[in-house]
PDB file of C-alpha atoms in Angstrom:
ATOM      1  CA  UNK A  25      69.382  57.402  93.895  1.00 97.00           C
ATOM      2  CA  UNK A  26      70.392  55.597  96.670  1.00 98.00           C
ATOM      3  CA  UNK A  27      73.002  52.391  96.264  1.00 98.00           C
ATOM      4  CA  UNK A  28      72.117  49.673  98.767  1.00 98.00           C
ATOM      5  CA  UNK A  29      75.679  47.429  99.244  1.00 98.00           C
ATOM      6  CA  UNK A  30      75.558  43.970  99.149  1.00 98.00           C
ATOM      7  CA  UNK A  31      78.673  41.475  99.739  1.00 98.00           C
ATOM      8  CA  UNK A  32      80.598  40.966  96.861  1.00 97.00           C
ATOM      9  CA  UNK A  33      79.725  42.107  92.937  1.00 98.00           C
ATOM     10  CA  UNK A  34      75.917  43.005  93.981  1.00 98.00           C
ATOM     11  CA  UNK A  35      73.916  46.597  94.438  1.00 98.00           C
ATOM     12  CA  UNK A  36      70.845  47.847  94.380  1.00 98.00           C
ATOM     13  CA  UNK A  37      69.746  51.432  92.812  1.00 98.00           C
ATOM     14  CA  UNK A  38      66.435  52.806  94.207  1.00 98.00           C
ATOM     15  CA  UNK A  39      65.135  56.007  93.010  1.00 96.00           C
ATOM     16  CA  UNK A  40      61.383  57.715  93.154  1.00 91.00           C
ATOM     17  CA  UNK A  41      59.864  54.409  92.661  1.00 86.00           C
ATOM     18  CA  UNK A  42      62.080  52.311  90.770  1.00 96.00           C
ATOM     19  CA  UNK A  43      64.336  50.036  91.758  1.00 98.00           C
ATOM     20  CA  UNK A  44      66.865  47.081  90.177  1.00 98.00           C
ATOM     21  CA  UNK A  45      69.656  44.741  91.310  1.00 98.00           C
ATOM     22  CA  UNK A  46      73.122  44.752  89.444  1.00 99.00           C
ATOM     23  CA  UNK A  47      75.271  41.464  89.576  1.00 98.00           C
ATOM     24  CA  UNK A  48      73.279  39.181  92.632  1.00 98.00           C
ATOM     25  CA  UNK A  49      75.215  35.823  92.702  1.00 98.00           C
ATOM     26  CA  UNK A  50      76.542  33.116  94.865  1.00 98.00           C
ATOM     27  CA  UNK A  51      78.364  34.866  97.055  1.00 98.00           C
ATOM     28  CA  UNK A  52      76.152  37.265  98.272  1.00 98.00           C
ATOM     29  CA  UNK A  53      73.839  36.274 101.012  1.00 98.00           C
ATOM     30  CA  UNK A  54      71.182  38.421 100.911  1.00 98.00           C
ATOM     31  CA  UNK A  55      70.563  38.294  96.879  1.00 98.00           C
ATOM     32  CA  UNK A  56      67.616  36.493  97.284  1.00 98.00           C
ATOM     33  CA  UNK A  57      66.166  39.647  99.309  1.00 98.00           C
ATOM     34  CA  UNK A  58      67.727  42.313  96.919  1.00 98.00           C
ATOM     35  CA  UNK A  59      65.861  40.268  93.744  1.00 98.00           C
ATOM     36  CA  UNK A  60      62.645  40.151  95.843  1.00 98.00           C
ATOM     37  CA  UNK A  61      62.583  43.815  96.143  1.00 98.00           C
ATOM     38  CA  UNK A  62      63.661  44.720  92.757  1.00 98.00           C
ATOM     39  CA  UNK A  63      61.894  45.468  89.449  1.00 98.00           C
ATOM     40  CA  UNK A  64      64.596  44.107  86.999  1.00 98.00           C
ATOM     41  CA  UNK A  65      67.847  42.218  87.502  1.00 98.00           C
ATOM     42  CA  UNK A  66      71.031  43.334  85.444  1.00 98.00           C
ATOM     43  CA  UNK A  67      73.766  40.661  84.800  1.00 98.00           C
ATOM     44  CA  UNK A  68      77.112  42.171  83.910  1.00 98.00           C
ATOM     45  CA  UNK A  69      78.035  38.238  82.653  1.00 98.00           C
ATOM     46  CA  UNK A  70      77.857  34.505  83.292  1.00 97.00           C
ATOM     47  CA  UNK A  71      80.273  33.470  85.804  1.00 98.00           C
ATOM     48  CA  UNK A  72      78.757  31.965  89.268  1.00 97.00           C
ATOM     49  CA  UNK A  73      79.116  35.094  91.587  1.00 98.00           C
ATOM     50  CA  UNK A  74      77.581  37.068  90.016  1.00 98.00           C
ATOM     51  CA  UNK A  75      74.383  35.260  88.153  1.00 97.00           C
ATOM     52  CA  UNK A  76      72.680  32.952  90.549  1.00 98.00           C
ATOM     53  CA  UNK A  77      70.979  31.115  87.880  1.00 97.00           C
ATOM     54  CA  UNK A  78      68.879  29.085  90.439  1.00 97.00           C
ATOM     55  CA  UNK A  79      67.554  31.992  91.838  1.00 98.00           C
ATOM     56  CA  UNK A  80      66.915  34.203  88.692  1.00 97.00           C
ATOM     57  CA  UNK A  81      64.825  30.720  87.619  1.00 96.00           C
ATOM     58  CA  UNK A  82      63.036  30.820  90.333  1.00 96.00           C
ATOM     59  CA  UNK A  83      62.450  34.670  90.884  1.00 97.00           C
ATOM     60  CA  UNK A  84      60.976  34.371  86.812  1.00 96.00           C
ATOM     61  CA  UNK A  85      58.483  31.804  87.744  1.00 95.00           C
ATOM     62  CA  UNK A  86      57.445  33.279  91.117  1.00 96.00           C
ATOM     63  CA  UNK A  87      56.870  37.072  89.379  1.00 96.00           C
ATOM     64  CA  UNK A  88      56.232  37.458  85.865  1.00 95.00           C
ATOM     65  CA  UNK A  89      56.600  40.987  86.191  1.00 96.00           C
ATOM     66  CA  UNK A  90      59.755  40.650  86.801  1.00 97.00           C
ATOM     67  CA  UNK A  91      62.695  41.456  84.138  1.00 97.00           C
ATOM     68  CA  UNK A  92      66.138  40.311  83.621  1.00 98.00           C
ATOM     69  CA  UNK A  93      68.998  42.045  81.729  1.00 98.00           C
ATOM     70  CA  UNK A  94      72.222  40.918  80.628  1.00 98.00           C
ATOM     71  CA  UNK A  95      74.161  39.297  77.537  1.00 98.00           C
ATOM     72  CA  UNK A  96      73.234  37.191  75.369  1.00 96.00           C
ATOM     73  CA  UNK A  97      75.395  34.318  76.574  1.00 95.00           C
ATOM     74  CA  UNK A  98      73.171  35.086  79.906  1.00 96.00           C
ATOM     75  CA  UNK A  99      69.370  35.401  78.301  1.00 95.00           C
ATOM     76  CA  UNK A 100      69.572  32.191  76.124  1.00 94.00           C
ATOM     77  CA  UNK A 101      68.593  29.894  78.024  1.00 92.00           C
ATOM     78  CA  UNK A 102      65.084  31.390  78.977  1.00 92.00           C
ATOM     79  CA  UNK A 103      64.620  31.847  75.009  1.00 86.00           C
ATOM     80  CA  UNK A 104      61.132  31.051  75.963  1.00 84.00           C
ATOM     81  CA  UNK A 105      60.621  34.232  78.172  1.00 86.00           C
ATOM     82  CA  UNK A 106      60.801  36.202  75.165  1.00 83.00           C
ATOM     83  CA  UNK A 107      59.031  38.730  77.593  1.00 89.00           C
ATOM     84  CA  UNK A 108      60.371  38.895  80.729  1.00 96.00           C
ATOM     85  CA  UNK A 109      64.074  38.466  79.476  1.00 97.00           C
ATOM     86  CA  UNK A 110      66.272  40.907  77.718  1.00 96.00           C
ATOM     87  CA  UNK A 111      70.164  40.398  75.825  1.00 97.00           C
ATOM     88  CA  UNK A 112      72.061  43.681  75.612  1.00 98.00           C
ATOM     89  CA  UNK A 113      75.193  44.120  74.363  1.00 98.00           C
ATOM     90  CA  UNK A 114      77.969  47.309  73.507  1.00 98.00           C
ATOM     91  CA  UNK A 115      75.633  50.089  72.421  1.00 98.00           C
ATOM     92  CA  UNK A 116      72.528  49.521  73.959  1.00 98.00           C
ATOM     93  CA  UNK A 117      70.385  52.064  75.678  1.00 98.00           C
ATOM     94  CA  UNK A 118      67.162  50.861  78.010  1.00 98.00           C
ATOM     95  CA  UNK A 119      64.978  51.984  79.964  1.00 97.00           C
ATOM     96  CA  UNK A 120      64.649  49.762  83.277  1.00 96.00           C
ATOM     97  CA  UNK A 121      62.037  50.390  85.828  1.00 96.00           C
ATOM     98  CA  UNK A 122      62.673  53.901  85.226  1.00 96.00           C
ATOM     99  CA  UNK A 123      66.533  53.927  85.462  1.00 98.00           C
ATOM    100  CA  UNK A 124      68.367  55.064  82.025  1.00 98.00           C
ATOM    101  CA  UNK A 125      70.737  52.736  81.266  1.00 98.00           C
ATOM    102  CA  UNK A 126      73.978  52.886  78.422  1.00 98.00           C
ATOM    103  CA  UNK A 127      75.802  49.486  78.024  1.00 98.00           C
ATOM    104  CA  UNK A 128      79.571  49.467  77.589  1.00 98.00           C
ATOM    105  CA  UNK A 129      82.037  46.853  76.789  1.00 97.00           C
ATOM    106  CA  UNK A 130      82.597  43.303  75.518  1.00 96.00           C
ATOM    107  CA  UNK A 131      84.936  41.377  77.110  1.00 98.00           C
ATOM    108  CA  UNK A 132      85.683  39.637  80.720  1.00 98.00           C
ATOM    109  CA  UNK A 133      89.525  40.523  82.238  1.00 98.00           C
ATOM    110  CA  UNK A 134      91.499  37.841  81.073  1.00 97.00           C
ATOM    111  CA  UNK A 135      92.409  35.650  84.433  1.00 97.00           C
ATOM    112  CA  UNK A 136      94.771  33.286  82.061  1.00 97.00           C
ATOM    113  CA  UNK A 137      95.714  32.231  78.552  1.00 97.00           C
ATOM    114  CA  UNK A 138      93.836  29.405  78.989  1.00 98.00           C
ATOM    115  CA  UNK A 139      90.528  30.058  80.585  1.00 97.00           C
ATOM    116  CA  UNK A 140      88.504  31.684  77.883  1.00 96.00           C
ATOM    117  CA  UNK A 141      87.356  34.556  78.360  1.00 97.00           C
ATOM    118  CA  UNK A 142      83.417  34.885  78.706  1.00 98.00           C
ATOM    119  CA  UNK A 143      81.175  38.298  77.393  1.00 98.00           C
ATOM    120  CA  UNK A 144      80.929  40.994  80.219  1.00 98.00           C
ATOM    121  CA  UNK A 145      78.859  44.151  79.706  1.00 98.00           C
ATOM    122  CA  UNK A 146      79.672  47.366  81.910  1.00 98.00           C
ATOM    123  CA  UNK A 147      75.969  48.802  82.577  1.00 98.00           C
ATOM    124  CA  UNK A 148      75.960  53.256  83.292  1.00 98.00           C
ATOM    125  CA  UNK A 149      73.098  54.132  85.187  1.00 98.00           C
ATOM    126  CA  UNK A 150      71.179  57.237  85.001  1.00 98.00           C
ATOM    127  CA  UNK A 151      74.589  59.019  82.998  1.00 98.00           C
ATOM    128  CA  UNK A 152      76.283  59.183  86.638  1.00 98.00           C
ATOM    129  CA  UNK A 153      76.945  54.953  87.884  1.00 98.00           C
ATOM    130  CA  UNK A 154      79.249  52.583  86.781  1.00 98.00           C
ATOM    131  CA  UNK A 155      79.005  49.451  87.213  1.00 98.00           C
ATOM    132  CA  UNK A 156      81.725  47.151  85.152  1.00 98.00           C
ATOM    133  CA  UNK A 157      81.915  44.017  86.038  1.00 98.00           C
ATOM    134  CA  UNK A 158      84.181  42.202  85.414  1.00 98.00           C
ATOM    135  CA  UNK A 159      86.616  44.708  82.689  1.00 98.00           C
ATOM    136  CA  UNK A 160      88.515  47.586  83.191  1.00 98.00           C
ATOM    137  CA  UNK A 161      86.614  48.796  80.580  1.00 97.00           C
ATOM    138  CA  UNK A 162      86.436  52.590  79.857  1.00 98.00           C
ATOM    139  CA  UNK A 163      83.058  53.667  78.958  1.00 97.00           C
ATOM    140  CA  UNK A 164      82.729  56.592  76.107  1.00 95.00           C
ATOM    141  CA  UNK A 165      81.195  58.765  78.473  1.00 96.00           C
ATOM    142  CA  UNK A 166      81.815  60.849  81.844  1.00 97.00           C
ATOM    143  CA  UNK A 167      81.181  58.790  85.138  1.00 98.00           C
ATOM    144  CA  UNK A 168      80.724  60.526  88.085  1.00 98.00           C
ATOM    145  CA  UNK A 169      80.605  57.218  90.684  1.00 98.00           C
ATOM    146  CA  UNK A 170      82.432  54.656  89.330  1.00 98.00           C
ATOM    147  CA  UNK A 171      82.689  50.936  91.286  1.00 98.00           C
ATOM    148  CA  UNK A 172      85.496  49.464  91.228  1.00 98.00           C
ATOM    149  CA  UNK A 173      85.904  45.549  91.257  1.00 98.00           C
ATOM    150  CA  UNK A 174      89.303  45.040  94.468  1.00 98.00           C
ATOM    151  CA  UNK A 175      90.016  41.813  94.493  1.00 98.00           C
ATOM    152  CA  UNK A 176      89.625  38.512  92.367  1.00 97.00           C
ATOM    153  CA  UNK A 177      91.811  36.313  90.173  1.00 97.00           C
ATOM    154  CA  UNK A 178      91.875  38.916  87.413  1.00 98.00           C
ATOM    155  CA  UNK A 179      92.192  42.172  89.177  1.00 97.00           C
ATOM    156  CA  UNK A 180      95.834  43.737  89.252  1.00 97.00           C
ATOM    157  CA  UNK A 181      96.894  46.863  91.942  1.00 97.00           C
ATOM    158  CA  UNK A 182      98.650  48.794  89.109  1.00 97.00           C
ATOM    159  CA  UNK A 183      95.682  48.158  86.352  1.00 98.00           C
ATOM    160  CA  UNK A 184      93.237  49.520  89.226  1.00 98.00           C
ATOM    161  CA  UNK A 185      94.877  52.640  89.485  1.00 98.00           C
ATOM    162  CA  UNK A 186      95.444  53.132  85.926  1.00 98.00           C
ATOM    163  CA  UNK A 187      92.376  52.320  84.998  1.00 98.00           C
ATOM    164  CA  UNK A 188      90.679  55.037  87.967  1.00 98.00           C
ATOM    165  CA  UNK A 189      93.330  57.563  86.430  1.00 98.00           C
ATOM    166  CA  UNK A 190      91.248  56.989  82.981  1.00 98.00           C
ATOM    167  CA  UNK A 191      87.698  56.605  83.943  1.00 98.00           C
ATOM    168  CA  UNK A 192      88.730  59.951  86.502  1.00 98.00           C
ATOM    169  CA  UNK A 193      85.378  59.696  88.298  1.00 98.00           C
ATOM    170  CA  UNK A 194      84.289  61.983  90.518  1.00 98.00           C
ATOM    171  CA  UNK A 195      83.599  59.336  93.532  1.00 98.00           C
ATOM    172  CA  UNK A 196      85.287  55.561  94.084  1.00 98.00           C
ATOM    173  CA  UNK A 197      83.224  53.094  96.206  1.00 98.00           C
ATOM    174  CA  UNK A 198      84.863  49.720  96.059  1.00 98.00           C
ATOM    175  CA  UNK A 199      83.131  46.443  94.707  1.00 98.00           C
ATOM    176  CA  UNK A 200      84.410  42.506  94.238  1.00 98.00           C
ATOM    177  CA  UNK A 201      86.101  42.982  97.372  1.00 98.00           C
ATOM    178  CA  UNK A 202      85.130  39.255  98.921  1.00 97.00           C
ATOM    179  CA  UNK A 203      88.746  37.437  98.191  1.00 97.00           C
ATOM    180  CA  UNK A 204      90.259  40.893 100.735  1.00 98.00           C
ATOM    181  CA  UNK A 205      90.350  40.427 104.572  1.00 98.00           C
ATOM    182  CA  UNK A 206      89.697  44.019 106.466  1.00 97.00           C
ATOM    183  CA  UNK A 207      93.353  44.415 106.495  1.00 98.00           C
ATOM    184  CA  UNK A 208      93.650  43.785 102.075  1.00 98.00           C
ATOM    185  CA  UNK A 209      90.709  46.264 102.105  1.00 98.00           C
ATOM    186  CA  UNK A 210      92.494  49.243 104.108  1.00 98.00           C
ATOM    187  CA  UNK A 211      95.419  48.633 102.334  1.00 97.00           C
ATOM    188  CA  UNK A 212      93.620  48.812  98.876  1.00 98.00           C
ATOM    189  CA  UNK A 213      92.213  52.190  99.997  1.00 98.00           C
ATOM    190  CA  UNK A 214      95.592  53.012 100.923  1.00 98.00           C
ATOM    191  CA  UNK A 215      96.962  52.715  97.337  1.00 98.00           C
ATOM    192  CA  UNK A 216      93.927  54.344  95.983  1.00 98.00           C
ATOM    193  CA  UNK A 217      93.868  57.407  97.383  1.00 98.00           C
ATOM    194  CA  UNK A 218      95.375  60.761  96.206  1.00 98.00           C
ATOM    195  CA  UNK A 219      97.904  60.154  98.895  1.00 97.00           C
ATOM    196  CA  UNK A 220      99.279  57.197  96.421  1.00 98.00           C
ATOM    197  CA  UNK A 221      98.260  56.163  93.079  1.00 98.00           C
ATOM    198  CA  UNK A 222      94.625  57.792  92.198  1.00 98.00           C
ATOM    199  CA  UNK A 223      93.226  61.515  92.766  1.00 97.00           C
ATOM    200  CA  UNK A 224      89.660  60.153  94.647  1.00 97.00           C
ATOM    201  CA  UNK A 225      89.639  57.833  97.087  1.00 98.00           C
ATOM    202  CA  UNK A 226      88.468  54.659  97.473  1.00 98.00           C
ATOM    203  CA  UNK A 227      85.009  54.469  99.515  1.00 98.00           C
ATOM    204  CA  UNK A 228      84.941  51.642 101.350  1.00 98.00           C
ATOM    205  CA  UNK A 229      80.893  50.575 101.918  1.00 98.00           C
ATOM    206  CA  UNK A 230      79.798  48.121 104.032  1.00 97.00           C
ATOM    207  CA  UNK A 231      77.698  45.412 102.961  1.00 97.00           C
ATOM    208  CA  UNK A 232      73.856  46.122 103.932  1.00 97.00           C
ATOM    209  CA  UNK A 233      74.626  50.132 104.045  1.00 98.00           C
ATOM    210  CA  UNK A 234      72.578  52.700 101.910  1.00 98.00           C
ATOM    211  CA  UNK A 235      74.686  56.148 100.386  1.00 98.00           C
ATOM    212  CA  UNK A 236      73.297  58.388  98.138  1.00 98.00           C
ATOM    213  CA  UNK A 237      75.318  58.397  94.856  1.00 97.00           C
TER     214      UNK A 237
END
């Protein structure tokens, strides 16, 4: 399948005639175009940088065929759209636009003890690619390609390195990078490399580029 990297946490996945988009949030400038091109939207959690509520509302109004999947905390706001939205949780397995999706994880990573943790799920697509949302949850399945958040108020280099070691993917691709400068991204790639802390190098995919996964 093809992965299209959008800014920050958003990616589109394309296979045969199917297309899905994960986490089109308000920090992704082309989120509206990504949603318009997709048959379904997957949301990991309710934070604005992963979930543009106004955009999704407008898309659901305009496209009765659009399907949206996410935690109950996200989709419960559209209780009148049962046919369009589906709540998912850890342990669920669904077929979305021809993609096999397994759901893992339960909570967003801790930011601070004074900030409540929200529900966060990760998506394993086609038993190959894992989007963790904002969490270092290790899914109970082998992972070929791991999308790794590299910046944010909850991230930490040491924990990220340990997470990569535990998941042990064949390929590691950066997401959630918007808080890092180009120098910061290259610094992360240096630390997350076989020369330093991990056995697999961090691949930086510029927004707008497409790669095969």
